[in-house]
Coordinates of C-alpha atoms and ligand atoms in Angstrom, one line a residue:
M1 CA -3.4 -95.7 -156.6
I2 CA -1.7 -94.6 -159.8
E3 CA -0.2 -91.2 -159.5
K4 CA -1.6 -88.6 -161.8
E5 CA 0.5 -87.1 -164.5
K6 CA 1.6 -83.6 -163.4
F7 CA 1.2 -80.4 -165.4
Y8 CA 2.7 -77.2 -164.2
I9 CA 2.0 -74.1 -166.3
T10 CA 3.0 -70.5 -165.8
T11 CA 2.3 -67.0 -167.2
P12 CA 4.9 -64.3 -167.0
I13 CA 4.6 -62.3 -163.8
Y14 CA 3.3 -59.0 -165.1
Y15 CA 4.5 -55.5 -164.0
P16 CA 1.8 -53.8 -162.1
S17 CA 3.1 -50.4 -163.2
R18 CA -0.1 -49.8 -165.1
K19 CA -3.4 -51.6 -165.1
F20 CA -3.3 -54.9 -166.9
T21 CA -4.2 -54.7 -170.6
L22 CA -6.0 -57.0 -173.0
G23 CA -2.5 -58.1 -173.9
N24 CA -1.8 -59.5 -170.4
C25 CA -5.3 -61.1 -170.6
Y26 CA -4.2 -62.9 -173.8
T27 CA -1.4 -64.9 -172.1
T28 CA -3.4 -65.5 -168.9
V29 CA -6.5 -66.7 -170.7
I30 CA -4.4 -69.1 -172.8
C31 CA -2.7 -70.5 -169.8
D32 CA -6.1 -70.9 -168.0
A33 CA -7.6 -72.8 -170.9
L34 CA -4.5 -75.0 -171.2
A35 CA -4.6 -75.7 -167.5
R36 CA -8.3 -76.5 -167.6
F37 CA -7.9 -78.8 -170.5
N38 CA -5.2 -80.7 -168.8
K39 CA -7.5 -81.1 -165.8
L40 CA -10.1 -82.5 -168.2
L41 CA -7.4 -85.0 -169.1
D42 CA -7.3 -85.9 -165.4
K43 CA -3.8 -84.5 -164.8
D44 CA -2.6 -83.0 -161.6
V45 CA -2.4 -79.4 -162.7
F46 CA -0.7 -76.4 -161.1
F47 CA -1.2 -73.0 -162.7
M48 CA 0.7 -70.1 -161.4
T49 CA 0.5 -66.4 -162.3
G50 CA 1.5 -63.3 -160.5
T51 CA 3.2 -59.9 -160.5
D52 CA 6.7 -58.5 -160.9
E53 CA 6.7 -55.8 -158.3
H54 CA 10.3 -54.5 -158.0
G55 CA 12.3 -51.9 -159.9
Q56 CA 12.5 -48.3 -160.8
K57 CA 9.3 -48.3 -162.9
I58 CA 7.2 -49.4 -159.9
A59 CA 8.8 -46.9 -157.6
Q60 CA 8.2 -44.2 -160.1
A61 CA 4.6 -45.2 -160.6
A62 CA 3.9 -45.2 -156.9
K63 CA 5.5 -41.8 -156.5
L64 CA 3.4 -40.4 -159.3
A65 CA 0.3 -41.7 -157.6
G66 CA 1.4 -40.1 -154.3
K67 CA 1.5 -43.4 -152.6
T68 CA 4.0 -45.7 -150.9
E69 CA 5.2 -48.6 -153.0
M70 CA 3.2 -51.1 -151.0
E71 CA 0.0 -48.9 -151.0
Y72 CA 0.3 -48.5 -154.7
L73 CA 1.0 -52.2 -155.3
D74 CA -1.8 -53.5 -153.1
E75 CA -4.3 -51.5 -155.1
M76 CA -2.9 -52.6 -158.4
I77 CA -2.9 -56.3 -157.3
A78 CA -6.5 -56.0 -156.1
D79 CA -7.4 -54.7 -159.5
A80 CA -5.5 -57.5 -161.2
K81 CA -7.1 -60.2 -159.1
N82 CA -10.5 -58.8 -159.8
L83 CA -9.8 -58.9 -163.5
W84 CA -8.8 -62.5 -163.3
E85 CA -11.9 -63.3 -161.5
L86 CA -14.0 -61.5 -164.0
L87 CA -12.4 -63.5 -166.8
G88 CA -12.8 -66.8 -164.9
I89 CA -9.1 -67.4 -164.5
K90 CA -8.6 -70.2 -162.0
Y91 CA -5.0 -70.0 -160.9
D92 CA -3.6 -72.2 -158.1
K93 CA -1.1 -69.6 -157.0
F94 CA -0.7 -65.9 -157.4
I95 CA 2.9 -64.9 -156.6
R96 CA 3.9 -61.4 -155.8
T97 CA 7.7 -60.8 -155.8
T98 CA 7.3 -58.6 -152.7
D99 CA 6.1 -61.8 -150.8
D100 CA 8.5 -62.5 -147.9
Y101 CA 9.1 -66.1 -149.0
H102 CA 10.1 -65.0 -152.5
V103 CA 12.4 -62.2 -151.2
S104 CA 14.3 -64.6 -148.9
A105 CA 14.5 -67.3 -151.5
V106 CA 15.9 -64.9 -154.1
Q107 CA 18.5 -63.8 -151.6
K108 CA 19.5 -67.5 -151.1
I109 CA 19.6 -68.1 -154.9
F110 CA 21.8 -65.0 -155.3
K111 CA 24.1 -66.1 -152.5
D112 CA 24.3 -69.7 -153.9
L113 CA 25.3 -68.4 -157.3
Y114 CA 27.9 -66.1 -155.7
D115 CA 29.3 -69.0 -153.6
K116 CA 29.5 -71.2 -156.6
G117 CA 31.5 -68.6 -158.4
Y118 CA 28.9 -67.7 -161.0
I119 CA 28.4 -64.2 -159.7
Y120 CA 31.3 -61.6 -159.3
K121 CA 31.6 -57.9 -158.6
S122 CA 32.7 -55.4 -161.2
S123 CA 31.3 -52.2 -162.7
Y124 CA 28.9 -51.7 -165.5
K125 CA 28.9 -49.3 -168.3
G126 CA 26.2 -49.4 -170.8
K127 CA 23.1 -48.1 -172.6
Y128 CA 20.2 -48.4 -170.3
C129 CA 16.5 -48.1 -171.1
V130 CA 14.7 -47.0 -168.0
P131 CA 11.1 -48.0 -168.9
C132 CA 12.3 -51.5 -170.0
E133 CA 14.9 -51.8 -167.3
S134 CA 17.2 -53.3 -169.8
F135 CA 20.8 -52.7 -170.7
W136 CA 21.7 -52.9 -174.3
T137 CA 24.9 -53.1 -176.2
E138 CA 25.5 -50.5 -178.9
S139 CA 24.9 -53.0 -181.6
Q140 CA 21.5 -54.0 -180.3
L141 CA 20.1 -50.4 -180.3
V142 CA 17.8 -49.5 -183.2
D143 CA 18.5 -46.0 -184.5
G144 CA 20.3 -45.4 -181.2
K145 CA 17.2 -46.2 -179.2
C146 CA 15.8 -49.2 -177.2
P147 CA 15.0 -52.0 -179.6
D148 CA 11.9 -53.0 -177.5
C149 CA 10.1 -49.7 -176.8
H150 CA 12.0 -47.4 -179.2
R151 CA 12.7 -44.8 -176.5
E152 CA 15.9 -42.9 -175.7
V153 CA 18.5 -44.9 -173.8
V154 CA 21.0 -43.3 -171.3
D155 CA 24.7 -44.0 -170.5
Q156 CA 25.0 -45.6 -167.2
E157 CA 28.0 -46.8 -165.1
E158 CA 28.0 -48.3 -161.6
E159 CA 29.4 -51.0 -159.4
S160 CA 27.4 -54.2 -160.1
Y161 CA 27.5 -57.9 -159.5
F162 CA 27.6 -59.9 -162.7
F163 CA 26.4 -63.4 -163.6
K164 CA 28.8 -65.3 -165.8
L165 CA 26.3 -65.8 -168.7
S166 CA 29.1 -65.7 -171.2
G167 CA 30.1 -69.3 -170.3
F168 CA 26.7 -70.8 -171.3
G169 CA 26.6 -70.3 -175.0
D170 CA 27.6 -73.8 -176.0
K171 CA 25.5 -75.4 -173.3
L172 CA 22.5 -73.5 -174.5
I173 CA 23.0 -74.5 -178.1
D174 CA 23.3 -78.1 -177.0
L175 CA 20.1 -77.7 -175.0
Y176 CA 18.1 -76.5 -178.0
K177 CA 19.7 -79.2 -180.2
N178 CA 19.0 -82.1 -177.8
N179 CA 15.5 -80.8 -176.8
P180 CA 13.7 -79.6 -179.9
E181 CA 10.6 -79.2 -177.7
F182 CA 12.4 -76.8 -175.4
L183 CA 11.7 -73.6 -177.2
Q184 CA 8.7 -73.1 -179.4
P185 CA 7.7 -72.0 -181.9
K186 CA 10.8 -73.4 -183.6
S187 CA 11.5 -70.0 -185.3
R188 CA 12.4 -68.6 -181.9
V189 CA 15.4 -71.0 -181.7
N190 CA 17.1 -69.5 -184.7
E191 CA 16.4 -66.0 -183.3
M192 CA 18.2 -66.9 -180.0
V193 CA 21.1 -68.6 -181.7
N194 CA 21.8 -66.1 -184.5
N195 CA 20.9 -62.8 -182.7
F196 CA 22.2 -63.5 -179.2
I197 CA 24.3 -66.6 -178.7
K198 CA 26.5 -66.7 -181.9
P199 CA 27.5 -63.0 -181.6
G200 CA 28.7 -63.9 -178.0
L201 CA 26.9 -63.7 -174.8
S202 CA 28.0 -61.0 -172.3
D203 CA 28.0 -61.5 -168.6
L204 CA 24.8 -60.2 -167.1
C205 CA 24.4 -57.3 -164.7
V206 CA 22.4 -58.8 -161.8
S207 CA 22.5 -56.1 -159.1
R208 CA 22.1 -52.3 -158.9
T209 CA 23.1 -49.7 -156.4
S210 CA 20.9 -47.0 -157.8
V211 CA 17.7 -48.9 -157.6
K212 CA 16.4 -49.1 -154.0
W213 CA 13.0 -50.8 -154.6
G214 CA 14.1 -54.4 -154.9
V215 CA 15.4 -57.4 -153.0
P216 CA 18.5 -56.4 -151.1
V217 CA 21.7 -58.5 -151.6
D218 CA 22.0 -59.7 -148.1
F219 CA 25.8 -60.0 -148.0
D220 CA 26.3 -56.5 -149.6
D221 CA 23.4 -54.3 -148.8
K222 CA 24.4 -51.4 -151.0
H223 CA 23.2 -53.7 -153.8
T224 CA 19.7 -54.6 -154.9
V225 CA 19.1 -57.8 -156.9
Y226 CA 18.3 -56.5 -160.4
V227 CA 15.4 -57.6 -162.4
W228 CA 15.9 -61.1 -163.9
I229 CA 17.2 -63.2 -161.0
D230 CA 14.4 -61.7 -159.0
A231 CA 11.7 -62.1 -161.7
L232 CA 12.6 -65.5 -163.2
S233 CA 13.1 -67.2 -159.9
N234 CA 9.4 -66.7 -159.3
Y235 CA 8.7 -69.9 -161.2
I236 CA 10.5 -72.0 -158.5
T237 CA 10.1 -69.8 -155.4
G238 CA 6.3 -69.8 -155.9
L239 CA 6.5 -73.5 -155.4
G240 CA 8.5 -73.1 -152.2
Y241 CA 12.0 -73.5 -153.6
G242 CA 14.3 -71.9 -151.0
S243 CA 11.6 -71.9 -148.3
E244 CA 11.2 -74.3 -145.4
D245 CA 8.2 -76.1 -147.1
D246 CA 9.2 -77.0 -150.6
T247 CA 6.7 -79.8 -151.1
L248 CA 5.1 -78.1 -154.1
Y249 CA 8.5 -77.5 -155.7
K250 CA 9.4 -81.2 -155.3
K251 CA 6.1 -82.2 -156.7
Y252 CA 5.7 -79.9 -159.7
W253 CA 9.1 -78.7 -160.8
P254 CA 10.3 -78.8 -163.7
A255 CA 7.5 -76.8 -165.3
D256 CA 5.8 -78.3 -168.2
V257 CA 5.5 -75.0 -169.9
H258 CA 6.3 -71.3 -169.4
V259 CA 4.0 -69.3 -171.7
I260 CA 5.4 -65.9 -172.5
G261 CA 5.3 -63.1 -175.1
K262 CA 7.9 -63.2 -177.8
E263 CA 9.7 -60.0 -176.4
I264 CA 10.8 -61.9 -173.3
V265 CA 11.9 -65.1 -175.0
R266 CA 15.6 -64.2 -174.7
F267 CA 15.3 -63.9 -170.9
H268 CA 13.5 -67.2 -170.6
A269 CA 15.4 -69.2 -173.2
I270 CA 18.9 -67.9 -172.4
I271 CA 19.1 -66.4 -168.9
W272 CA 16.7 -68.7 -167.1
P273 CA 18.2 -72.0 -168.2
A274 CA 21.7 -70.6 -167.5
I275 CA 20.7 -69.7 -163.9
L276 CA 19.1 -73.1 -163.4
M277 CA 22.2 -74.9 -164.9
A278 CA 24.4 -72.9 -162.5
L279 CA 22.1 -73.9 -159.6
D280 CA 22.2 -77.5 -160.8
L281 CA 18.4 -77.6 -161.1
P282 CA 16.3 -79.2 -163.7
L283 CA 15.2 -77.0 -166.7
P284 CA 11.6 -76.3 -167.7
K285 CA 10.3 -78.7 -170.3
R286 CA 9.0 -76.1 -172.7
I287 CA 9.0 -72.4 -173.3
F288 CA 6.4 -71.1 -175.6
G289 CA 6.9 -67.5 -177.0
H290 CA 3.6 -66.4 -178.4
G291 CA 3.1 -63.5 -180.8
W292 CA 1.5 -60.2 -180.0
L293 CA -2.0 -59.0 -180.0
L294 CA -1.9 -55.8 -182.0
F295 CA -4.1 -52.9 -181.7
G296 CA -4.1 -50.8 -184.8
G297 CA -0.7 -52.3 -185.5
D298 CA 0.6 -51.6 -182.0
K299 CA 1.5 -53.9 -179.1
L300 CA -0.3 -51.8 -176.5
S301 CA 2.4 -52.4 -174.0
K302 CA 2.2 -50.8 -170.5
S303 CA 4.7 -48.2 -171.4
K304 CA 2.5 -46.9 -174.2
T305 CA -1.1 -45.7 -174.3
V306 CA -3.8 -46.8 -176.7
A307 CA -3.6 -44.7 -179.9
S308 CA -6.9 -46.0 -181.2
T309 CA -10.3 -44.9 -179.8
E310 CA -11.4 -48.4 -179.7
C311 CA -12.5 -49.9 -176.4
V312 CA -9.9 -52.4 -175.4
D313 CA -10.5 -52.4 -171.6
P314 CA -11.4 -55.9 -170.5
R315 CA -13.1 -54.3 -167.4
I316 CA -15.7 -52.9 -169.8
L317 CA -15.8 -55.6 -172.4
V318 CA -16.3 -58.6 -170.0
P319 CA -19.4 -57.3 -168.1
R320 CA -21.0 -56.1 -171.4
Y321 CA -20.3 -59.2 -173.6
S322 CA -19.4 -61.9 -171.1
A323 CA -16.2 -63.5 -170.0
D324 CA -16.6 -66.3 -172.6
A325 CA -16.9 -63.8 -175.5
V326 CA -13.7 -62.1 -174.5
R327 CA -11.9 -65.4 -173.8
Y328 CA -13.1 -66.6 -177.2
I329 CA -11.7 -63.7 -179.2
L330 CA -8.4 -64.0 -177.4
L331 CA -8.1 -67.7 -177.8
R332 CA -9.5 -68.1 -181.3
E333 CA -8.6 -65.0 -183.4
I334 CA -4.9 -65.0 -183.2
P335 CA -3.0 -67.9 -184.7
F336 CA -0.9 -69.0 -181.7
G337 CA 2.7 -68.1 -182.2
N338 CA 2.0 -65.3 -184.7
D339 CA 1.0 -61.7 -184.2
G340 CA -2.7 -61.0 -184.7
N341 CA -4.8 -57.9 -185.0
Y342 CA -7.5 -57.1 -182.5
S343 CA -10.4 -54.8 -183.5
T344 CA -13.8 -54.2 -182.1
E345 CA -15.2 -54.9 -185.5
S346 CA -13.8 -58.4 -185.7
F347 CA -14.7 -59.0 -182.0
F348 CA -18.4 -58.4 -182.8
A349 CA -18.3 -60.3 -186.1
T350 CA -16.7 -63.3 -184.5
I351 CA -19.1 -63.4 -181.5
N352 CA -22.0 -63.2 -184.0
S353 CA -20.7 -65.8 -186.4
D354 CA -19.1 -68.4 -184.1
L355 CA -20.8 -68.0 -180.7
A356 CA -24.3 -66.7 -181.6
N357 CA -24.9 -68.3 -185.0
N358 CA -22.9 -71.4 -184.7
Y359 CA -22.7 -72.8 -181.2
G360 CA -25.5 -70.8 -179.6
N361 CA -27.9 -71.5 -182.4
L362 CA -27.2 -75.2 -182.5
V363 CA -27.8 -75.5 -178.8
S364 CA -31.0 -73.4 -178.9
R365 CA -32.4 -75.1 -182.0
T366 CA -31.7 -78.6 -180.6
F367 CA -33.2 -77.8 -177.1
S368 CA -36.3 -76.2 -178.5
M369 CA -36.9 -79.1 -180.9
L370 CA -36.4 -81.5 -178.1
K371 CA -39.0 -79.6 -176.0
K372 CA -41.5 -79.4 -178.8
Y373 CA -41.2 -83.0 -180.1
C374 CA -40.1 -85.0 -177.0
G375 CA -41.2 -82.9 -174.0
S376 CA -37.5 -82.2 -173.3
V377 CA -36.9 -85.9 -172.6
I378 CA -33.7 -87.4 -174.0
P379 CA -34.7 -89.9 -176.7
N380 CA -33.4 -93.4 -177.4
Y381 CA -31.4 -93.9 -180.6
T382 CA -31.2 -96.8 -183.0
E383 CA -27.9 -97.7 -184.6
S384 CA -28.2 -96.3 -188.1
N385 CA -26.5 -96.9 -191.4
E386 CA -27.3 -93.5 -192.7
E387 CA -24.1 -91.9 -194.2
I388 CA -25.1 -88.5 -192.7
D389 CA -25.1 -90.1 -189.2
K390 CA -21.8 -91.9 -189.7
D391 CA -20.3 -88.7 -191.0
L392 CA -21.4 -86.7 -188.0
I393 CA -20.1 -89.2 -185.5
K394 CA -16.8 -89.5 -187.4
T395 CA -16.4 -85.7 -187.2
V396 CA -17.1 -85.7 -183.5
H397 CA -14.5 -88.5 -182.8
E398 CA -11.9 -86.8 -185.0
A399 CA -12.5 -83.5 -183.2
V400 CA -12.0 -85.1 -179.9
S401 CA -8.6 -86.4 -180.7
E402 CA -7.6 -83.3 -182.7
T403 CA -8.5 -81.0 -179.9
R404 CA -6.3 -83.0 -177.5
K405 CA -3.4 -83.0 -180.0
N406 CA -3.7 -79.3 -180.5
V407 CA -3.6 -78.7 -176.8
E408 CA -1.0 -81.2 -175.7
N409 CA 1.4 -81.3 -178.7
N410 CA 0.9 -77.9 -180.3
L411 CA -0.2 -75.8 -177.3
D412 CA -2.5 -74.1 -179.8
P413 CA -5.8 -73.0 -178.4
S414 CA -6.8 -71.4 -181.6
K415 CA -6.5 -74.7 -183.5
A416 CA -8.1 -76.6 -180.7
L417 CA -11.2 -74.3 -180.8
G418 CA -11.2 -74.8 -184.6
S419 CA -11.4 -78.6 -184.1
I420 CA -14.3 -78.2 -181.5
F421 CA -16.2 -75.8 -183.8
E422 CA -16.0 -78.5 -186.6
I423 CA -18.5 -80.4 -184.4
F424 CA -20.9 -77.5 -184.1
S425 CA -20.7 -76.6 -187.8
K426 CA -21.3 -80.2 -188.8
A427 CA -24.2 -80.6 -186.4
N428 CA -25.8 -77.5 -187.8
K429 CA -25.5 -78.9 -191.2
Y430 CA -26.9 -82.2 -189.9
I431 CA -30.1 -80.3 -188.9
E432 CA -30.4 -78.9 -192.4
V433 CA -30.1 -82.3 -194.1
T434 CA -32.1 -84.5 -191.7
E435 CA -34.9 -81.9 -191.2
P436 CA -36.2 -83.0 -187.8
Y437 CA -39.1 -80.5 -188.2
R438 CA -40.2 -82.6 -191.3
L439 CA -39.7 -85.9 -189.5
A440 CA -41.9 -84.7 -186.6
K441 CA -44.8 -84.4 -189.0
D442 CA -44.7 -88.0 -190.0
E443 CA -45.9 -90.6 -187.5
N444 CA -43.8 -93.3 -189.1
Q445 CA -40.6 -91.3 -188.5
K446 CA -40.8 -91.0 -184.7
E447 CA -37.9 -93.4 -184.2
R448 CA -35.8 -91.6 -186.7
L449 CA -36.6 -88.3 -185.2
G450 CA -35.5 -89.6 -181.8
T451 CA -32.2 -90.8 -183.3
V452 CA -31.6 -87.5 -185.0
L453 CA -32.2 -85.4 -181.9
R454 CA -30.1 -87.8 -179.8
N455 CA -27.2 -87.5 -182.2
L456 CA -27.5 -83.7 -182.0
L457 CA -27.6 -83.8 -178.2
E458 CA -24.6 -86.1 -178.0
S459 CA -22.6 -83.9 -180.4
I460 CA -23.5 -80.9 -178.2
R461 CA -22.4 -82.9 -175.1
V462 CA -19.1 -83.9 -176.6
G463 CA -18.3 -80.5 -178.0
T464 CA -19.3 -78.8 -174.8
I465 CA -17.1 -81.0 -172.7
L466 CA -14.1 -80.0 -174.8
L467 CA -15.3 -76.4 -174.9
S468 CA -15.6 -76.2 -171.1
A469 CA -11.8 -75.7 -170.8
F470 CA -12.0 -72.6 -173.1
L471 CA -15.4 -71.1 -172.4
P472 CA -16.3 -72.3 -168.9
D473 CA -19.5 -70.2 -168.3
C474 CA -21.6 -71.1 -171.3
S475 CA -20.4 -74.7 -171.1
R476 CA -21.4 -75.0 -167.5
K477 CA -24.9 -73.8 -168.5
V478 CA -25.2 -76.4 -171.2
L479 CA -23.8 -79.2 -169.2
D480 CA -26.1 -78.4 -166.3
A481 CA -29.0 -78.5 -168.7
L482 CA -27.9 -81.9 -169.8
G483 CA -27.6 -83.0 -166.1
L484 CA -23.8 -83.5 -166.3
E485 CA -21.7 -82.4 -163.3
N486 CA -18.0 -83.2 -163.3
V487 CA -17.1 -83.9 -166.9
M488 CA -13.8 -85.4 -168.1
Y489 CA -12.2 -85.7 -171.5
A490 CA -12.5 -89.5 -171.3
E491 CA -16.3 -89.1 -171.5
A492 CA -16.0 -87.2 -174.7
K493 CA -14.4 -90.1 -176.4
E494 CA -17.7 -92.1 -176.3
F495 CA -20.5 -90.8 -178.5
Y496 CA -23.6 -92.3 -176.8
K497 CA -23.4 -91.4 -173.1
L498 CA -26.6 -89.6 -172.2
T499 CA -29.3 -91.4 -170.4
A500 CA -32.5 -91.9 -172.5
G501 CA -35.6 -91.0 -170.5
E502 CA -34.0 -88.2 -168.5
T503 CA -35.3 -84.7 -168.9
V504 CA -33.0 -81.8 -170.0
G505 CA -33.2 -78.4 -168.3
E506 CA -34.2 -75.1 -169.7
L507 CA -31.6 -73.0 -171.5
G508 CA -31.8 -69.3 -172.2
I509 CA -30.0 -67.6 -175.1
L510 CA -26.3 -68.3 -174.7
F511 CA -24.9 -65.5 -176.8
P512 CA -27.3 -62.7 -178.0
R513 CA -26.5 -61.4 -181.4
I514 CA -24.7 -58.1 -181.3
D515 CA -26.0 -55.2 -183.3
A516 CA -22.6 -53.9 -184.3
D517 CA -23.6 -50.3 -185.3
K518 CA -25.4 -49.7 -182.1
E519 CA -22.7 -51.3 -180.0
F520 CA -19.9 -49.3 -181.5
E521 CA -21.5 -46.2 -180.2
E522 CA -22.3 -47.6 -176.8
L523 CA -18.7 -48.9 -176.4
A524 CA -17.2 -45.6 -177.5
K525 CA -19.3 -43.8 -174.9
L526 CA -18.2 -46.3 -172.2
Q527 CA -14.6 -45.9 -173.2
E528 CA -14.9 -42.1 -173.1
E529 CA -16.4 -42.2 -169.6
N530 CA -13.7 -44.5 -168.5
N531 CA -10.8 -42.3 -169.7
Ligands
LIG601 O1 7.7 -58.5 -169.2 N1 0.1 -59.3 -176.9 O2 6.0 -58.0 -167.7 P1 4.9 -57.2 -168.6 C1 0.4 -60.4 -176.4 N2 7.6 -58.6 -165.7 N3 0.9 -60.6 -175.1 C2 1.0 -59.4 -174.4 C3 0.7 -58.2 -174.9 C4 0.2 -58.1 -176.3 N4 -0.1 -57.0 -176.9 N5 1.0 -57.2 -174.0 C5 1.4 -57.9 -172.9 C6 7.2 -58.4 -168.1 N6 1.4 -59.2 -173.1 C7 8.0 -59.0 -167.0 C8 8.0 -60.5 -167.1 S1 8.5 -63.0 -166.3 C9 9.6 -63.7 -165.3 C10 8.8 -61.3 -166.1 C11 1.8 -60.3 -172.2 O3 3.9 -56.7 -167.6 C12 2.9 -61.2 -172.7 O4 2.8 -62.4 -172.0 O5 5.6 -56.3 -169.5 C13 4.1 -60.5 -172.4 O6 5.3 -61.3 -172.4 C14 3.8 -60.0 -171.0 O7 2.4 -59.7 -171.1 C15 4.6 -58.8 -170.6 O8 4.2 -58.4 -169.4

């Protein structure tokens, strides 16, 4: 048996110091769609997400809630997992950095680095941002404040272990040079080189004595492993690296892609490869630093609250408008790699134009014509020389390969969806031009009517197979109605695949049109009640 190609994809592990936001959903939905698409390509996929549960911020949040750390975390993680279920996120592994196997693997990694001479003890003096758990040099501060969250920083000094990051500058520059795929989009490479590597990398503080909520350094228990060795290692410990059973690690590492937000690119493109090089382990193949979803111009990070009165809580949006609608807006609206604005207004407008009017309408028109003119039976087709048919089929074939290219080469779900929707727009136009309702009135056009409806059904079939990675729920309904169970990308490459003579199932409305004015009020009320 030929072994399947592997595909290992990860999200960042998020801080459960506040409930996950639509921003966290953005990365997770993208990874889910990329994972699902790679499954359609018949790859052996492993998709991991999880939570980053150590550090001062978590301890503070638990205290504020009047709970022990673990009580607090268990509740937050239950909420996170519910949210992923609500959004149809199909991860293979959810890692929590408080999991025993992770804790002991991190201790081993730390000790290994120490034994190899990459970690040494000294003392740290610096500007520290408590919410971000980041030390900054004077020159990195913006107006004397944290460059990430713009809050006050404090002077801090304490005995610490350090990782010899300073020795990795040239190796990292070589890495980016020799592997242009490694860090994407490309603009991030210049950012790393010019802002961090060229000015000179400092050794990295990797332990704290003041933070108690963390992984203890097992050979010096005054110290707790500090942030990045703990957090970044998740990508390998989650596969069993450092544990007795490391089968998954051997099978899936190196990762095909770590998808992350742009603010943590420097940790993933500088610190993580340096740690792996020091451990003599293979490096991830790609790191993709996407832009931010902005809400009224703001990132809506967990350390800030929403300024706008808009409803951006996925726990309200999903039940009301469906997981697919929320997935669509996250996947489609923001050009991948850039920042993009989220607003309720554009959410409604996009659902109406793309999902209700384009895809939904195409499916519902086609199924109702098929019912009316053919008793819902899939008609035969005759090979046609009509330009309009050739044009439709060509669009479908092109979209199939473009979608794949946009997923595999560009990791761009927005463009991939753009390619898929070319099919639906073209098919809707095809209805306008071929006028099946007119053909149905003419006895001599029965055969042509059959071909036209069949071409529409096949376009819907192909488009929906591709769409199933992005919008799994509505796709499942359509594929079920077409009598298709386990679809694969390979089947989308052929145009005529349905079986003539079979009866299609009934389909309700996939995406009801949203009355924006009414919904604005409803949503505002729900948001109010929720606050
Ligand atoms: O940084 N737009 O966790 P975190 C786009 N624990 N993406 C957003 C976003 C927005 N407005 N808001 C959040 C951490 N994200 C560390 C990571 S990894 C080893 C450790 C997403 O909870 C985006 O992926 O602050 C970003 O990088 C991540 O959430 C930050 O999550």
